Amino acid sequence: MDFQNFGLHEAVVHGVQSMGYSEPTPIQSQSIPVILSGRDLMGSAQTGTGKTAAFALPLLSLLAKHSKAPRCLILEPTRELAAQVEIAFKDYARFFDIEVGMIHGGVGHGPQREMLQRGVDVLVATPGRLLDFMEEGDINLSSIEYLVLDEVDRMLDMGFLPQVRRIVERCPKERQTLFFSATLPPEIEGLTKWVLRDPLTISIGQRRSPAETVTHGVYPVAKDQKFDLLLALLEKTNYHSVIVFTATKMMADRVAARLNELKHPVACMHADRSQKERMEALEGFKSGRFEVLVATDVAARGLDIASVSHVINYDVPGHPEDYVHRIGRTGRAQQEGDAFTLFTAEELDAVRAIERYIETKIQRHKLEGFPYLYTALFNEDAIPQGGAAKGGRTLNGYSFGAKSGKKRR
Ligand code: AMP
């Protein structure tokens, strides 16, 4: 199958070719015909599967040409995701007379209001700011024909579902709705019944497993050595762009500051940083100016950063599904990627919870030549479930034979 066989608008096919895509990904092959036929869609797919193009290409084909009132509304949970989807639409629509705009919080209202006044066909929005504009009378949604609710489980996590409901209520009942969510907790199943009409359900890959193109492993370490092991992994790994995930904003700041002191080109991204700082971090990381991005889960979902070579979990994610999302940053669209997770005795239960969730035992690794302190994790099989040993005994200079990569530079 290639993009020409779907009956997509020729300007879309042209746009896709200019992006260098040779063949559709599985979610694209399954979704494009359904969306072109006018049917509602309920899609679940792992990150990095080509989901954005799966809805953008048919929607652009259906929209075809510019009209002043917005006809397509896409709701995204975060500003970063909204920005990414806007850019993707603009890329695919480059041979079209279609206007794409974005509204999100964290910046002034003025330029976004002007953009709405000029008129857009496709509006990508985060729920809060869209509601502001609706309440102020800057936009009404009566012209919406296509509604996309993206990353709905993320919107649920962030407490946005009531806002989403209010927005959907203001869209015409006669519309086509596309609904994407990686997981389907009960609150979301209720919402699907309300917003979708006779949808076709598409599920790509096993929801619970990490992308098949990612090799992942865990690295037991004593708490006091976490940062040193991170450094050693960075030194020994053949990385060109790595995202380091931390559990808290404070830890992200701390790790970034220490890496910075050691002259690693590092950017930091979390919810307390301003929109400008977050965009600079993301742009600098994408352009290669920063080789390391330290981030909290704000960056974990959906963000499309091409060619992330490695993901390092500095802290084990507390929710097993976040593990899958985090390591989904690498291995996107069939590229190979590596993911390492550092873990201390306190985090053993969280690692075991992830293993139950993905139904696989994750490979344990020790970094060759690293002066490990002893931790009970090295005798992990002796630690009972729910009884992670605390702390560790010091055996300085002890080294363990293990896999390591070579630094390219
Ligand atoms: P997404 O899952 O939408 O975030 O897309 C992940 C990445 O895959 C993005 O960098 C897209 O540009 C890329 N991509 C999407 N569709 C294709 C395709 N058919 N061939 C190659 N790359 C693609």
PDB file of N, CA, C and O and ligand atoms in Angstrom, residues 3 21 23-25 28 47-53 84 92 302 304 332-333, ligand 1:
ATOM      1  N   PHE A   3       0.705   5.815  -0.320  1.00  0.00           N
ATOM      2  CA  PHE A   3      -0.221   6.908  -0.028  1.00  0.00           C
ATOM      3  C   PHE A   3      -1.135   7.255  -1.207  1.00  0.00           C
ATOM      4  O   PHE A   3      -2.194   7.819  -1.021  1.00  0.00           O
ATOM      5  N   TYR A  21       8.082  10.290   3.426  1.00  0.00           N
ATOM      6  CA  TYR A  21       7.464   9.038   3.873  1.00  0.00           C
ATOM      7  C   TYR A  21       7.248   8.160   2.645  1.00  0.00           C
ATOM      8  O   TYR A  21       6.611   8.581   1.692  1.00  0.00           O
ATOM      9  N   GLU A  23       6.004   4.745   2.824  1.00  0.00           N
ATOM     10  CA  GLU A  23       4.778   3.947   2.946  1.00  0.00           C
ATOM     11  C   GLU A  23       4.061   4.262   4.260  1.00  0.00           C
ATOM     12  O   GLU A  23       4.696   4.703   5.222  1.00  0.00           O
ATOM     13  N   PRO A  24       2.742   4.038   4.275  1.00  0.00           N
ATOM     14  CA  PRO A  24       1.993   4.350   5.502  1.00  0.00           C
ATOM     15  C   PRO A  24       2.337   3.383   6.628  1.00  0.00           C
ATOM     16  O   PRO A  24       2.666   2.227   6.369  1.00  0.00           O
ATOM     17  N   THR A  25       2.255   3.864   7.863  1.00  0.00           N
ATOM     18  CA  THR A  25       2.437   2.988   9.022  1.00  0.00           C
ATOM     19  C   THR A  25       1.103   2.238   9.234  1.00  0.00           C
ATOM     20  O   THR A  25       0.080   2.628   8.661  1.00  0.00           O
ATOM     21  N   GLN A  28      -1.888   4.331  10.030  1.00  0.00           N
ATOM     22  CA  GLN A  28      -2.303   5.142   8.876  1.00  0.00           C
ATOM     23  C   GLN A  28      -3.086   4.288   7.879  1.00  0.00           C
ATOM     24  O   GLN A  28      -4.142   4.702   7.393  1.00  0.00           O
ATOM     25  N   THR A  47       2.699   5.571  21.133  1.00  0.00           N
ATOM     26  CA  THR A  47       3.330   6.784  20.605  1.00  0.00           C
ATOM     27  C   THR A  47       4.342   6.381  19.546  1.00  0.00           C
ATOM     28  O   THR A  47       4.886   5.286  19.573  1.00  0.00           O
ATOM     29  N   GLY A  48       4.549   7.284  18.618  1.00  0.00           N
ATOM     30  CA  GLY A  48       5.561   7.031  17.588  1.00  0.00           C
ATOM     31  C   GLY A  48       5.068   6.136  16.462  1.00  0.00           C
ATOM     32  O   GLY A  48       5.845   5.636  15.670  1.00  0.00           O
ATOM     33  N   THR A  49       3.767   5.942  16.393  1.00  0.00           N
ATOM     34  CA  THR A  49       3.227   5.040  15.373  1.00  0.00           C
ATOM     35  C   THR A  49       2.784   5.789  14.114  1.00  0.00           C
ATOM     36  O   THR A  49       2.331   5.173  13.167  1.00  0.00           O
ATOM     37  N   GLY A  50       2.890   7.104  14.144  1.00  0.00           N
ATOM     38  CA  GLY A  50       2.422   7.888  13.005  1.00  0.00           C
ATOM     39  C   GLY A  50       0.968   8.306  13.162  1.00  0.00           C
ATOM     40  O   GLY A  50       0.262   8.584  12.188  1.00  0.00           O
ATOM     41  N   LYS A  51       0.529   8.423  14.411  1.00  0.00           N
ATOM     42  CA  LYS A  51      -0.876   8.728  14.695  1.00  0.00           C
ATOM     43  C   LYS A  51      -1.292  10.086  14.135  1.00  0.00           C
ATOM     44  O   LYS A  51      -2.401  10.234  13.606  1.00  0.00           O
ATOM     45  N   THR A  52      -0.419  11.081  14.250  1.00  0.00           N
ATOM     46  CA  THR A  52      -0.821  12.426  13.820  1.00  0.00           C
ATOM     47  C   THR A  52      -1.156  12.444  12.332  1.00  0.00           C
ATOM     48  O   THR A  52      -2.205  12.950  11.919  1.00  0.00           O
ATOM     49  N   ALA A  53      -0.266  11.857  11.528  1.00  0.00           N
ATOM     50  CA  ALA A  53      -0.554  11.823  10.093  1.00  0.00           C
ATOM     51  C   ALA A  53      -1.787  10.976   9.812  1.00  0.00           C
ATOM     52  O   ALA A  53      -2.531  11.247   8.864  1.00  0.00           O
ATOM     53  N   GLN A  84       3.194  20.599  18.356  1.00  0.00           N
ATOM     54  CA  GLN A  84       3.671  19.548  17.466  1.00  0.00           C
ATOM     55  C   GLN A  84       2.634  19.180  16.398  1.00  0.00           C
ATOM     56  O   GLN A  84       2.969  18.994  15.232  1.00  0.00           O
ATOM     57  N   TYR A  92       2.085  18.934   6.311  1.00  0.00           N
ATOM     58  CA  TYR A  92       1.335  18.135   5.345  1.00  0.00           C
ATOM     59  C   TYR A  92       0.494  19.028   4.429  1.00  0.00           C
ATOM     60  O   TYR A  92       0.144  18.642   3.326  1.00  0.00           O
ATOM     61  N   GLY A 302       3.694  11.614  23.841  1.00  0.00           N
ATOM     62  CA  GLY A 302       3.399  12.118  22.507  1.00  0.00           C
ATOM     63  C   GLY A 302       4.412  13.044  21.868  1.00  0.00           C
ATOM     64  O   GLY A 302       4.411  13.180  20.666  1.00  0.00           O
ATOM     65  N   ASP A 304       6.974  14.614  19.769  1.00  0.00           N
ATOM     66  CA  ASP A 304       7.681  14.002  18.660  1.00  0.00           C
ATOM     67  C   ASP A 304       9.044  14.646  18.488  1.00  0.00           C
ATOM     68  O   ASP A 304       9.171  15.716  17.937  1.00  0.00           O
ATOM     69  N   ARG A 332      11.123   5.679  17.841  1.00  0.00           N
ATOM     70  CA  ARG A 332       9.925   6.164  17.165  1.00  0.00           C
ATOM     71  C   ARG A 332       9.966   5.805  15.683  1.00  0.00           C
ATOM     72  O   ARG A 332      11.007   5.810  15.066  1.00  0.00           O
ATOM     73  N   ALA A 333       8.797   5.525  15.148  1.00  0.00           N
ATOM     74  CA  ALA A 333       8.646   5.221  13.729  1.00  0.00           C
ATOM     75  C   ALA A 333       9.782   4.332  13.219  1.00  0.00           C
ATOM     76  O   ALA A 333      10.504   4.678  12.298  1.00  0.00           O
TER      77      ALA A 333
HETATM   78  P1  AMP B   1       3.451  10.425  15.704  1.00  0.00           P
HETATM   79  O1  AMP B   1       3.163   9.033  16.226  1.00  0.00           O
HETATM   80  O2  AMP B   1       2.319  10.997  14.948  1.00  0.00           O
HETATM   81  O3  AMP B   1       3.960  11.327  16.778  1.00  0.00           O
HETATM   82  O4  AMP B   1       4.650  10.284  14.627  1.00  0.00           O
HETATM   83  C1  AMP B   1       5.935   9.850  14.953  1.00  0.00           C
HETATM   84  C2  AMP B   1       6.960  10.182  13.902  1.00  0.00           C
HETATM   85  O5  AMP B   1       6.802   9.370  12.744  1.00  0.00           O
HETATM   86  C3  AMP B   1       6.933  11.622  13.382  1.00  0.00           C
HETATM   87  O6  AMP B   1       8.272  12.079  13.353  1.00  0.00           O
HETATM   88  C4  AMP B   1       6.407  11.517  11.973  1.00  0.00           C
HETATM   89  O7  AMP B   1       6.943  12.535  11.155  1.00  0.00           O
HETATM   90  C5  AMP B   1       6.905  10.150  11.550  1.00  0.00           C
HETATM   91  N1  AMP B   1       6.037   9.511  10.558  1.00  0.00           N
HETATM   92  C6  AMP B   1       4.686   9.523  10.537  1.00  0.00           C
HETATM   93  N2  AMP B   1       4.232   8.783   9.494  1.00  0.00           N
HETATM   94  C7  AMP B   1       5.314   8.289   8.871  1.00  0.00           C
HETATM   95  C8  AMP B   1       5.493   7.448   7.715  1.00  0.00           C
HETATM   96  N3  AMP B   1       4.453   6.976   7.031  1.00  0.00           N
HETATM   97  N4  AMP B   1       6.747   7.149   7.344  1.00  0.00           N
HETATM   98  C9  AMP B   1       7.807   7.624   8.061  1.00  0.00           C
HETATM   99  N5  AMP B   1       7.713   8.416   9.140  1.00  0.00           N
HETATM  100  C10 AMP B   1       6.480   8.749   9.552  1.00  0.00           C
END
